[in-house]
mmCIF file of C-alpha atoms and ligand atoms in Angstrom:
data_model
loop_
_atom_site.group_PDB
_atom_site.id
_atom_site.type_symbol
_atom_site.label_atom_id
_atom_site.label_comp_id
_atom_site.label_asym_id
_atom_site.label_seq_id
_atom_site.Cartn_x
_atom_site.Cartn_y
_atom_site.Cartn_z
ATOM 1 C CA MET A 1 0.169 0.323 -0.125
ATOM 2 C CA SER A 2 0.914 3.899 -0.666
ATOM 3 C CA LEU A 3 -0.173 7.226 0.299
ATOM 4 C CA ALA A 4 -1.227 8.577 -2.490
ATOM 5 C CA VAL A 5 -2.805 12.147 -3.613
ATOM 6 C CA GLN A 6 -6.250 12.050 -5.517
ATOM 7 C CA ILE A 7 -8.264 13.807 -7.176
ATOM 8 C CA ARG A 8 -11.896 12.770 -7.455
ATOM 9 C CA GLN A 9 -13.905 15.949 -9.420
ATOM 10 C CA PRO A 10 -11.917 18.990 -10.728
ATOM 11 C CA GLY A 11 -11.786 22.016 -8.544
ATOM 12 C CA GLY A 12 -9.663 23.986 -6.063
ATOM 13 C CA ALA A 13 -6.955 22.922 -3.779
ATOM 14 C CA GLU A 14 -9.715 21.143 -1.439
ATOM 15 C CA GLU A 15 -10.069 18.652 -4.010
ATOM 16 C CA LEU A 16 -6.830 17.082 -3.211
ATOM 17 C CA HIS A 17 -7.150 14.241 -0.842
ATOM 18 C CA LEU A 18 -4.993 11.913 0.670
ATOM 19 C CA VAL A 19 -6.138 7.711 0.229
ATOM 20 C CA ASP A 20 -3.962 5.169 0.331
ATOM 21 C CA VAL A 21 -3.710 3.177 -2.588
ATOM 22 C CA ALA A 22 -2.685 -0.490 -3.653
ATOM 23 C CA VAL A 23 0.578 -0.497 -5.434
ATOM 24 C CA GLY A 24 1.097 -3.590 -8.093
ATOM 25 C CA GLU A 25 4.148 -5.233 -9.442
ATOM 26 C CA PRO A 26 5.403 -3.575 -12.164
ATOM 27 C CA GLY A 27 4.547 -5.461 -15.868
ATOM 28 C CA PRO A 28 6.584 -4.932 -19.202
ATOM 29 C CA GLY A 29 8.886 -1.726 -19.262
ATOM 30 C CA GLU A 30 7.302 -0.992 -16.217
ATOM 31 C CA ILE A 31 9.256 -0.213 -12.652
ATOM 32 C CA ARG A 32 7.945 0.462 -9.120
ATOM 33 C CA ILE A 33 9.807 2.834 -7.554
ATOM 34 C CA ARG A 34 9.604 4.656 -3.930
ATOM 35 C CA HIS A 35 9.505 7.893 -3.654
ATOM 36 C CA HIS A 36 12.380 10.180 -1.237
ATOM 37 C CA ALA A 37 10.999 13.314 -2.652
ATOM 38 C CA ILE A 38 7.925 14.747 -4.407
ATOM 39 C CA GLY A 39 8.454 18.297 -7.100
ATOM 40 C CA LEU A 40 5.416 20.283 -7.011
ATOM 41 C CA ASN A 41 4.448 21.917 -10.982
ATOM 42 C CA PHE A 42 2.320 24.655 -11.974
ATOM 43 C CA ILE A 43 0.890 21.183 -14.466
ATOM 44 C CA ASP A 44 -0.482 19.936 -11.529
ATOM 45 C CA VAL A 45 -2.806 23.316 -10.131
ATOM 46 C CA TYR A 46 -3.975 22.582 -14.681
ATOM 47 C CA HIS A 47 -4.294 18.812 -13.972
ATOM 48 C CA ARG A 48 -6.877 19.793 -10.722
ATOM 49 C CA THR A 49 -8.303 22.314 -12.211
ATOM 50 C CA GLY A 50 -9.349 20.485 -15.015
ATOM 51 C CA LEU A 51 -7.393 22.623 -17.553
ATOM 52 C CA TYR A 52 -5.652 19.652 -18.599
ATOM 53 C CA PRO A 53 -8.614 17.136 -18.787
ATOM 54 C CA LEU A 54 -7.555 13.826 -16.501
ATOM 55 C CA ASN A 55 -9.745 10.221 -16.107
ATOM 56 C CA LEU A 56 -10.769 10.581 -12.890
ATOM 57 C CA PRO A 57 -10.080 9.481 -9.794
ATOM 58 C CA ALA A 58 -6.389 9.793 -10.430
ATOM 59 C CA THR A 59 -3.513 10.447 -8.583
ATOM 60 C CA ILE A 60 -1.816 13.758 -9.789
ATOM 61 C CA GLY A 61 2.123 15.285 -9.666
ATOM 62 C CA MET A 62 4.863 14.558 -12.817
ATOM 63 C CA GLU A 63 7.999 14.649 -10.931
ATOM 64 C CA ALA A 64 9.728 12.743 -7.989
ATOM 65 C CA ALA A 65 13.056 11.233 -7.199
ATOM 66 C CA GLY A 66 13.618 7.798 -4.698
ATOM 67 C CA VAL A 67 14.762 4.591 -5.208
ATOM 68 C CA VAL A 68 13.908 1.451 -7.656
ATOM 69 C CA GLU A 69 11.881 -1.671 -6.365
ATOM 70 C CA ALA A 70 11.195 -3.563 -8.541
ATOM 71 C CA VAL A 71 12.408 -4.163 -12.151
ATOM 72 C CA GLY A 72 10.042 -5.497 -15.209
ATOM 73 C CA GLU A 73 10.419 -7.264 -18.020
ATOM 74 C CA GLY A 74 12.430 -5.307 -21.064
ATOM 75 C CA VAL A 75 13.525 -2.909 -18.764
ATOM 76 C CA THR A 76 17.682 -2.544 -18.774
ATOM 77 C CA HIS A 77 18.671 1.030 -18.076
ATOM 78 C CA LEU A 78 17.278 0.418 -14.102
ATOM 79 C CA LYS A 79 18.114 -2.226 -11.344
ATOM 80 C CA VAL A 80 16.573 -2.611 -8.055
ATOM 81 C CA GLY A 81 18.501 -0.298 -5.707
ATOM 82 C CA ASP A 82 19.052 2.410 -8.115
ATOM 83 C CA ARG A 83 18.974 5.555 -6.758
ATOM 84 C CA ALA A 84 16.821 7.311 -10.124
ATOM 85 C CA ALA A 85 14.435 10.501 -10.644
ATOM 86 C CA TYR A 86 12.047 11.371 -13.452
ATOM 87 C CA ALA A 87 9.693 13.960 -15.401
ATOM 88 C CA SER A 88 6.773 11.920 -16.540
ATOM 89 C CA GLN A 89 3.703 11.212 -18.274
ATOM 90 C CA PRO A 90 1.102 9.269 -16.423
ATOM 91 C CA PRO A 91 0.496 11.896 -13.424
ATOM 92 C CA GLY A 92 1.040 9.894 -10.743
ATOM 93 C CA ALA A 93 3.971 11.111 -8.797
ATOM 94 C CA TYR A 94 1.789 12.563 -5.550
ATOM 95 C CA CYS A 95 2.793 8.875 -3.597
ATOM 96 C CA GLU A 96 4.893 7.182 -1.463
ATOM 97 C CA ALA A 97 5.269 4.215 -4.123
ATOM 98 C CA ARG A 98 3.779 3.590 -7.791
ATOM 99 C CA VAL A 99 4.246 1.655 -10.792
ATOM 100 C CA MET A 100 5.315 3.269 -13.725
ATOM 101 C CA PRO A 101 6.579 3.092 -17.208
ATOM 102 C CA ALA A 102 10.448 3.246 -16.963
ATOM 103 C CA LYS A 103 11.484 4.941 -20.128
ATOM 104 C CA CYS A 104 11.486 8.140 -18.328
ATOM 105 C CA VAL A 105 12.872 7.593 -15.442
ATOM 106 C CA CYS A 106 16.605 8.098 -15.150
ATOM 107 C CA LYS A 107 19.461 7.452 -12.843
ATOM 108 C CA LEU A 108 20.119 9.855 -10.018
ATOM 109 C CA PRO A 109 24.142 10.680 -10.684
ATOM 110 C CA ASP A 110 25.148 10.081 -6.877
ATOM 111 C CA ALA A 111 26.465 14.328 -6.329
ATOM 112 C CA ILE A 112 22.328 15.009 -7.098
ATOM 113 C CA SER A 113 20.347 14.306 -3.761
ATOM 114 C CA PHE A 114 16.876 12.853 -4.144
ATOM 115 C CA GLU A 115 15.647 16.472 -3.441
ATOM 116 C CA THR A 116 17.281 18.005 -5.429
ATOM 117 C CA GLY A 117 15.930 15.594 -8.013
ATOM 118 C CA ALA A 118 12.610 15.310 -7.364
ATOM 119 C CA ALA A 119 13.218 19.510 -7.334
ATOM 120 C CA MET A 120 14.722 19.469 -10.977
ATOM 121 C CA MET A 121 13.798 16.945 -13.372
ATOM 122 C CA LEU A 122 10.277 18.600 -14.456
ATOM 123 C CA LYS A 123 11.631 22.374 -14.627
ATOM 124 C CA GLY A 124 15.511 21.961 -15.315
ATOM 125 C CA LEU A 125 14.197 19.469 -18.722
ATOM 126 C CA THR A 126 12.024 22.195 -19.365
ATOM 127 C CA ALA A 127 14.591 24.973 -19.233
ATOM 128 C CA GLN A 128 16.809 22.643 -21.466
ATOM 129 C CA TYR A 129 14.451 22.272 -24.093
ATOM 130 C CA LEU A 130 13.608 26.083 -24.174
ATOM 131 C CA LEU A 131 17.300 27.545 -24.052
ATOM 132 C CA LYS A 132 18.905 24.671 -26.512
ATOM 133 C CA LYS A 133 15.936 23.207 -29.207
ATOM 134 C CA THR A 134 13.780 26.352 -28.797
ATOM 135 C CA LEU A 135 15.315 28.651 -31.390
ATOM 136 C CA PRO A 136 14.804 31.330 -33.795
ATOM 137 C CA VAL A 137 15.499 30.473 -37.304
ATOM 138 C CA GLU A 138 18.898 31.966 -37.096
ATOM 139 C CA GLY A 139 19.561 30.363 -33.881
ATOM 140 C CA LEU A 140 20.447 32.202 -30.438
ATOM 141 C CA GLN A 141 24.094 33.853 -30.146
ATOM 142 C CA PRO A 142 26.324 34.830 -26.757
ATOM 143 C CA GLY A 143 24.996 38.317 -26.171
ATOM 144 C CA ASP A 144 21.462 37.835 -28.107
ATOM 145 C CA HIS A 145 18.550 39.214 -25.864
ATOM 146 C CA VAL A 146 15.685 36.994 -24.652
ATOM 147 C CA LEU A 147 12.510 37.564 -22.585
ATOM 148 C CA PHE A 148 11.766 35.050 -20.444
ATOM 149 C CA HIS A 149 8.654 35.422 -17.942
ATOM 150 C CA ALA A 150 8.007 34.724 -14.672
ATOM 151 C CA ALA A 151 11.860 34.316 -14.323
ATOM 152 C CA ALA A 152 11.768 33.767 -10.336
ATOM 153 C CA GLY A 153 9.626 30.594 -10.621
ATOM 154 C CA GLY A 154 10.601 26.712 -10.632
ATOM 155 C CA VAL A 155 11.363 26.684 -14.641
ATOM 156 C CA GLY A 156 12.212 30.730 -14.018
ATOM 157 C CA LEU A 157 15.218 30.335 -11.628
ATOM 158 C CA ILE A 158 16.661 27.619 -13.773
ATOM 159 C CA ALA A 159 16.491 29.297 -16.746
ATOM 160 C CA CYS A 160 17.639 32.748 -15.563
ATOM 161 C CA GLN A 161 21.237 30.814 -14.571
ATOM 162 C CA TRP A 162 21.254 28.202 -17.489
ATOM 163 C CA ALA A 163 21.156 31.562 -19.955
ATOM 164 C CA LYS A 164 23.956 32.944 -18.559
ATOM 165 C CA VAL A 165 26.096 29.528 -19.071
ATOM 166 C CA LEU A 166 25.145 29.925 -22.698
ATOM 167 C CA GLY A 167 26.140 33.748 -22.788
ATOM 168 C CA LEU A 168 22.471 35.092 -23.266
ATOM 169 C CA GLN A 169 21.319 38.365 -22.083
ATOM 170 C CA LEU A 170 18.283 36.980 -20.523
ATOM 171 C CA ILE A 171 15.826 40.134 -19.485
ATOM 172 C CA ALA A 172 13.008 38.598 -16.797
ATOM 173 C CA THR A 173 9.912 39.400 -15.669
ATOM 174 C CA ALA A 174 8.509 38.774 -12.037
ATOM 175 C CA GLY A 175 5.472 40.250 -10.333
ATOM 176 C CA THR A 176 7.494 42.018 -7.573
ATOM 177 C CA ASP A 177 10.505 43.526 -6.577
ATOM 178 C CA ALA A 178 12.501 40.910 -4.260
ATOM 179 C CA LYS A 179 11.432 38.365 -7.223
ATOM 180 C CA CYS A 180 13.213 40.987 -9.307
ATOM 181 C CA GLN A 181 16.585 40.560 -7.474
ATOM 182 C CA LEU A 182 16.332 37.236 -7.350
ATOM 183 C CA ALA A 183 16.228 36.655 -10.922
ATOM 184 C CA LEU A 184 18.813 39.029 -11.237
ATOM 185 C CA ALA A 185 21.113 37.343 -8.505
ATOM 186 C CA ASN A 186 20.837 34.054 -10.915
ATOM 187 C CA GLY A 187 21.645 35.133 -13.866
ATOM 188 C CA ALA A 188 19.531 37.795 -15.243
ATOM 189 C CA ALA A 189 20.743 40.426 -16.900
ATOM 190 C CA HIS A 190 18.097 42.471 -16.609
ATOM 191 C CA ALA A 191 14.741 42.410 -14.696
ATOM 192 C CA ILE A 192 11.171 43.759 -15.078
ATOM 193 C CA ASN A 193 8.482 44.156 -12.151
ATOM 194 C CA TYR A 194 5.369 43.765 -14.547
ATOM 195 C CA ALA A 195 3.073 43.915 -12.013
ATOM 196 C CA THR A 196 3.823 47.560 -12.082
ATOM 197 C CA GLU A 197 6.014 48.588 -15.100
ATOM 198 C CA ASP A 198 5.311 48.143 -18.909
ATOM 199 C CA PHE A 199 7.763 45.337 -19.511
ATOM 200 C CA ALA A 200 7.410 46.146 -23.805
ATOM 201 C CA ALA A 201 8.614 49.332 -23.037
ATOM 202 C CA ARG A 202 11.013 48.367 -21.012
ATOM 203 C CA VAL A 203 12.673 45.582 -23.443
ATOM 204 C CA LYS A 204 12.254 48.183 -26.139
ATOM 205 C CA GLU A 205 14.853 50.194 -24.104
ATOM 206 C CA ILE A 206 17.090 47.640 -23.108
ATOM 207 C CA THR A 207 17.700 46.151 -26.439
ATOM 208 C CA ALA A 208 17.681 50.156 -28.258
ATOM 209 C CA GLY A 209 14.559 49.588 -29.727
ATOM 210 C CA GLN A 210 15.460 46.171 -31.326
ATOM 211 C CA GLY A 211 13.461 43.717 -29.720
ATOM 212 C CA VAL A 212 14.488 40.331 -28.473
ATOM 213 C CA LYS A 213 14.753 37.314 -30.202
ATOM 214 C CA VAL A 214 12.704 34.888 -28.572
ATOM 215 C CA VAL A 215 10.176 35.659 -25.863
ATOM 216 C CA TYR A 216 9.852 32.849 -23.707
ATOM 217 C CA ASP A 217 6.026 33.039 -22.337
ATOM 218 C CA SER A 218 4.560 30.899 -19.372
ATOM 219 C CA VAL A 219 2.214 33.282 -18.342
ATOM 220 C CA GLY A 220 -0.131 32.903 -21.411
ATOM 221 C CA LYS A 221 -3.437 35.078 -20.974
ATOM 222 C CA ASP A 222 -2.207 38.146 -19.221
ATOM 223 C CA THR A 223 1.090 38.337 -21.292
ATOM 224 C CA TRP A 224 0.808 37.258 -24.485
ATOM 225 C CA ASP A 225 -0.193 40.700 -26.899
ATOM 226 C CA LYS A 226 2.640 42.505 -25.024
ATOM 227 C CA SER A 227 5.008 39.470 -25.659
ATOM 228 C CA LEU A 228 4.443 39.729 -29.357
ATOM 229 C CA GLU A 229 5.442 43.341 -29.033
ATOM 230 C CA CYS A 230 8.601 42.546 -27.305
ATOM 231 C CA LEU A 231 10.166 40.918 -30.829
ATOM 232 C CA ARG A 232 12.224 41.671 -33.178
ATOM 233 C CA PRO A 233 11.379 40.698 -37.046
ATOM 234 C CA PHE A 234 11.848 37.087 -37.626
ATOM 235 C CA GLY A 235 11.645 36.689 -33.733
ATOM 236 C CA LEU A 236 10.298 33.415 -31.629
ATOM 237 C CA MET A 237 7.324 33.636 -29.430
ATOM 238 C CA ALA A 238 7.442 30.281 -27.345
ATOM 239 C CA SER A 239 4.891 29.884 -25.407
ATOM 240 C CA PHE A 240 4.528 27.298 -23.148
ATOM 241 C CA GLY A 241 1.944 27.430 -19.864
ATOM 242 C CA ASN A 242 -0.759 28.946 -18.902
ATOM 243 C CA ALA A 243 -0.544 30.622 -15.646
ATOM 244 C CA SER A 244 -3.017 33.222 -15.781
ATOM 245 C CA GLY A 245 -4.997 31.449 -17.989
ATOM 246 C CA PRO A 246 -5.373 30.101 -21.477
ATOM 247 C CA VAL A 247 -4.209 32.266 -24.615
ATOM 248 C CA ALA A 248 -7.127 33.974 -26.490
ATOM 249 C CA PRO A 249 -7.393 32.755 -30.329
ATOM 250 C CA PHE A 250 -5.373 35.489 -32.376
ATOM 251 C CA ALA A 251 -5.365 36.074 -35.951
ATOM 252 C CA PRO A 252 -2.176 35.556 -37.784
ATOM 253 C CA GLY A 253 -2.211 37.841 -39.681
ATOM 254 C CA SER A 254 -0.818 40.011 -36.881
ATOM 255 C CA LEU A 255 2.452 37.953 -37.016
ATOM 256 C CA GLY A 256 3.251 39.269 -40.560
ATOM 257 C CA ALA A 257 2.164 42.725 -39.397
ATOM 258 C CA LYS A 258 4.696 42.695 -36.343
ATOM 259 C CA GLY A 259 7.867 41.184 -39.108
ATOM 260 C CA SER A 260 7.000 37.921 -39.951
ATOM 261 C CA LEU A 261 7.118 36.440 -36.424
ATOM 262 C CA TYR A 262 7.193 33.028 -35.534
ATOM 263 C CA VAL A 263 4.870 31.006 -33.309
ATOM 264 C CA THR A 264 5.382 27.852 -31.096
ATOM 265 C CA ARG A 265 3.608 26.019 -28.347
ATOM 266 C CA GLN A 266 5.972 23.192 -26.720
ATOM 267 C CA THR A 267 5.687 20.893 -24.376
ATOM 268 C CA LEU A 268 8.172 18.711 -22.908
ATOM 269 C CA PHE A 269 6.119 15.751 -23.238
ATOM 270 C CA SER A 270 7.216 15.624 -27.163
ATOM 271 C CA HIS A 271 11.198 16.410 -26.354
ATOM 272 C CA ILE A 272 11.120 13.261 -23.997
ATOM 273 C CA ALA A 273 8.863 11.248 -25.946
ATOM 274 C CA THR A 274 11.693 8.436 -26.507
ATOM 275 C CA ARG A 275 14.580 6.542 -24.022
ATOM 276 C CA GLU A 276 17.189 8.117 -25.708
ATOM 277 C CA SER A 277 15.759 12.089 -25.997
ATOM 278 C CA THR A 278 15.106 11.977 -22.578
ATOM 279 C CA GLN A 279 18.695 10.603 -21.356
ATOM 280 C CA ALA A 280 20.327 12.918 -23.662
ATOM 281 C CA MET A 281 18.617 15.963 -22.211
ATOM 282 C CA ALA A 282 18.895 14.580 -18.299
ATOM 283 C CA ASP A 283 22.571 13.718 -19.204
ATOM 284 C CA ASP A 284 22.698 17.631 -19.804
ATOM 285 C CA LEU A 285 20.650 18.954 -17.392
ATOM 286 C CA PHE A 286 22.674 16.755 -14.074
ATOM 287 C CA ALA A 287 26.655 18.033 -16.187
ATOM 288 C CA VAL A 288 25.554 21.662 -15.651
ATOM 289 C CA VAL A 289 23.866 20.778 -12.307
ATOM 290 C CA ALA A 290 26.776 18.516 -11.175
ATOM 291 C CA SER A 291 28.968 21.522 -12.120
ATOM 292 C CA GLY A 292 27.493 24.031 -10.143
ATOM 293 C CA ARG A 293 26.897 26.285 -12.712
ATOM 294 C CA VAL A 294 23.185 25.703 -12.062
ATOM 295 C CA LYS A 295 22.209 25.609 -8.740
ATOM 296 C CA ILE A 296 18.243 24.561 -7.916
ATOM 297 C CA HIS A 297 16.703 26.340 -5.202
ATOM 298 C CA ILE A 298 14.229 24.692 -2.964
ATOM 299 C CA ASP A 299 12.681 27.395 -1.453
ATOM 300 C CA GLN A 300 9.764 25.399 -0.327
ATOM 301 C CA ARG A 301 9.210 22.291 1.270
ATOM 302 C CA TYR A 302 5.522 20.753 2.493
ATOM 303 C CA PRO A 303 5.216 17.469 3.812
ATOM 304 C CA LEU A 304 2.835 15.199 1.393
ATOM 305 C CA ALA A 305 -0.151 15.637 3.836
ATOM 306 C CA GLU A 306 0.090 19.305 3.675
ATOM 307 C CA VAL A 307 -0.127 19.541 -0.343
ATOM 308 C CA GLN A 308 -3.478 21.610 -0.642
ATOM 309 C CA GLN A 309 -1.422 24.258 1.536
ATOM 310 C CA ALA A 310 1.410 23.869 -1.429
ATOM 311 C CA HIS A 311 -0.871 24.343 -4.100
ATOM 312 C CA ARG A 312 -2.867 27.240 -2.819
ATOM 313 C CA ASP A 313 0.914 28.765 -2.174
ATOM 314 C CA LEU A 314 2.220 28.304 -5.831
ATOM 315 C CA GLU A 315 -1.173 29.867 -6.769
ATOM 316 C CA ALA A 316 -1.379 32.978 -5.185
ATOM 317 C CA ARG A 317 2.487 33.433 -6.253
ATOM 318 C CA LYS A 318 4.182 32.839 -2.809
ATOM 319 C CA THR A 319 6.722 30.658 -4.316
ATOM 320 C CA THR A 320 10.049 31.212 -5.340
ATOM 321 C CA GLY A 321 12.429 28.829 -7.878
ATOM 322 C CA SER A 322 10.998 25.064 -7.071
ATOM 323 C CA THR A 323 8.849 23.504 -4.678
ATOM 324 C CA ILE A 324 8.980 19.666 -3.071
ATOM 325 C CA LEU A 325 6.702 17.236 -0.760
ATOM 326 C CA THR A 326 8.395 15.692 1.465
ATOM 327 C CA LEU A 327 7.798 12.523 2.673
HETATM 328 N N1 NAP B 401 5.291 23.304 -21.734
HETATM 329 C C1 NAP B 401 5.983 23.070 -20.783
HETATM 330 O O1 NAP B 401 7.106 22.039 -21.067
HETATM 331 C C2 NAP B 401 6.093 23.406 -19.349
HETATM 332 C C3 NAP B 401 6.876 22.771 -18.440
HETATM 333 C C4 NAP B 401 7.187 23.061 -17.058
HETATM 334 C C5 NAP B 401 6.521 24.383 -16.928
HETATM 335 N N2 NAP B 401 5.766 24.692 -17.705
HETATM 336 C C6 NAP B 401 4.589 25.979 -17.535
HETATM 337 O O2 NAP B 401 6.133 27.237 -17.221
HETATM 338 C C7 NAP B 401 5.570 27.641 -16.134
HETATM 339 C C8 NAP B 401 6.345 27.717 -14.628
HETATM 340 O O3 NAP B 401 6.158 26.214 -13.915
HETATM 341 P P1 NAP B 401 6.429 26.631 -12.461
HETATM 342 O O4 NAP B 401 6.060 25.045 -11.942
HETATM 343 O O5 NAP B 401 7.894 26.501 -12.492
HETATM 344 O O6 NAP B 401 5.657 27.984 -11.284
HETATM 345 P P2 NAP B 401 6.378 28.736 -11.024
HETATM 346 O O7 NAP B 401 7.081 29.772 -12.127
HETATM 347 O O8 NAP B 401 6.894 28.644 -9.961
HETATM 348 O O9 NAP B 401 5.391 29.224 -10.507
HETATM 349 C C9 NAP B 401 4.258 29.849 -11.707
HETATM 350 C C10 NAP B 401 4.771 31.374 -11.331
HETATM 351 O O10 NAP B 401 3.535 32.025 -12.543
HETATM 352 C C11 NAP B 401 3.602 33.729 -12.295
HETATM 353 N N3 NAP B 401 2.542 34.168 -12.444
HETATM 354 C C12 NAP B 401 1.583 34.762 -13.457
HETATM 355 N N4 NAP B 401 0.971 34.994 -13.717
HETATM 356 C C13 NAP B 401 -0.013 34.130 -12.473
HETATM 357 C C14 NAP B 401 -1.166 34.060 -12.426
HETATM 358 N N5 NAP B 401 -2.320 34.482 -12.237
HETATM 359 N N6 NAP B 401 -1.397 33.388 -11.247
HETATM 360 C C15 NAP B 401 -0.450 32.818 -10.638
HETATM 361 N N7 NAP B 401 0.878 32.822 -11.044
HETATM 362 C C16 NAP B 401 1.278 33.530 -12.375
HETATM 363 C C17 NAP B 401 4.007 33.785 -10.805
HETATM 364 O O11 NAP B 401 5.101 34.420 -11.035
HETATM 365 P P3 NAP B 401 5.194 36.235 -10.485
HETATM 366 O O12 NAP B 401 4.750 36.575 -9.116
HETATM 367 O O13 NAP B 401 6.603 36.471 -10.483
HETATM 368 O O14 NAP B 401 4.379 36.736 -12.052
HETATM 369 C C18 NAP B 401 4.171 32.333 -10.163
HETATM 370 O O15 NAP B 401 4.677 32.331 -9.183
HETATM 371 C C19 NAP B 401 4.075 27.058 -15.859
HETATM 372 O O16 NAP B 401 2.840 28.234 -16.615
HETATM 373 C C20 NAP B 401 3.848 25.675 -16.462
HETATM 374 O O17 NAP B 401 2.977 25.335 -16.795
HETATM 375 C C21 NAP B 401 5.412 23.923 -18.922
#
């Protein structure tokens, strides 16, 4: 048996229920893992509210680290006793132990703790594919400006540091002055408080009227229109989330008028569709974290039983960096 957090119907944080569930044996291609720490992500909120619908009842959660307890037929990259971490479909990480597909589970290097593993897999692999694979037509070179919204959050703080490693001039946005300071302390070249400042005007100022090559936008509804104004001709609008609500339908013609812009809506799960691509991206993430050039900030910890409060704080924009659920 395992404690697990389930939703029976979409709704607020009060819909997160702690229940006992049976944990079976892994089938072909599966493992059973016992978690030591679980990562909290904004996608968990979308699953809970029904913005991303699930078959219910469901255990939610997409990210965790722990020890492999049993291995199903055909799994060759993991063995019983391995320390491991993952960002993975299907949801189900909010629990003590689970059976799950092995494909996206990676061995965790000894230098990386369970807590750090749980705090960085989904967010770090996202920062990896955004900065290294979600590129404008002419690519990104050291010195280029990019705009990254919600830069003091989980994905954001990793992206600030990794962008600096890549030599990019990352312009951060965040909702308070303290969060702006945090983004700057983590490698952002500039920071804009988008609650009090016109971020499009400030981006134009910082880039001497040129605009940025890429906008990485996970805020969605509230930032979409102004984000398009921040791009230079042929720039890339990389939408990857909807913390403020989904982006409204828009007219493709408007992209021409703003300088033949490109728009993409990215999701991590296309990038980690195979064992090989998952491992290659994870190796890149493990290397940059083990080198100390990207630090994983675990700014909040909640016992699994206090998951409702964790969700309330994330949605109320009270958190910074990564948040984990402890066991
Ligand atoms: N597509 C993908 O592959 C992928 C993968 C991972 C994450 N994501 C997305 O990336 C974003 C960041 O994820 P995360 O887990 O690291 O969360 P997070 O950034 O730690 O938290 C979300 C942040 O969004 C900002 N925000 C702006 N408007 C908001 C609103 N109306 N309500 C709540 N927050 C608002 C807040 O920062 P400020 O107070 O500074 O505005 C808040 O702290 C989320 O949108 C998530 O869905 C997408």
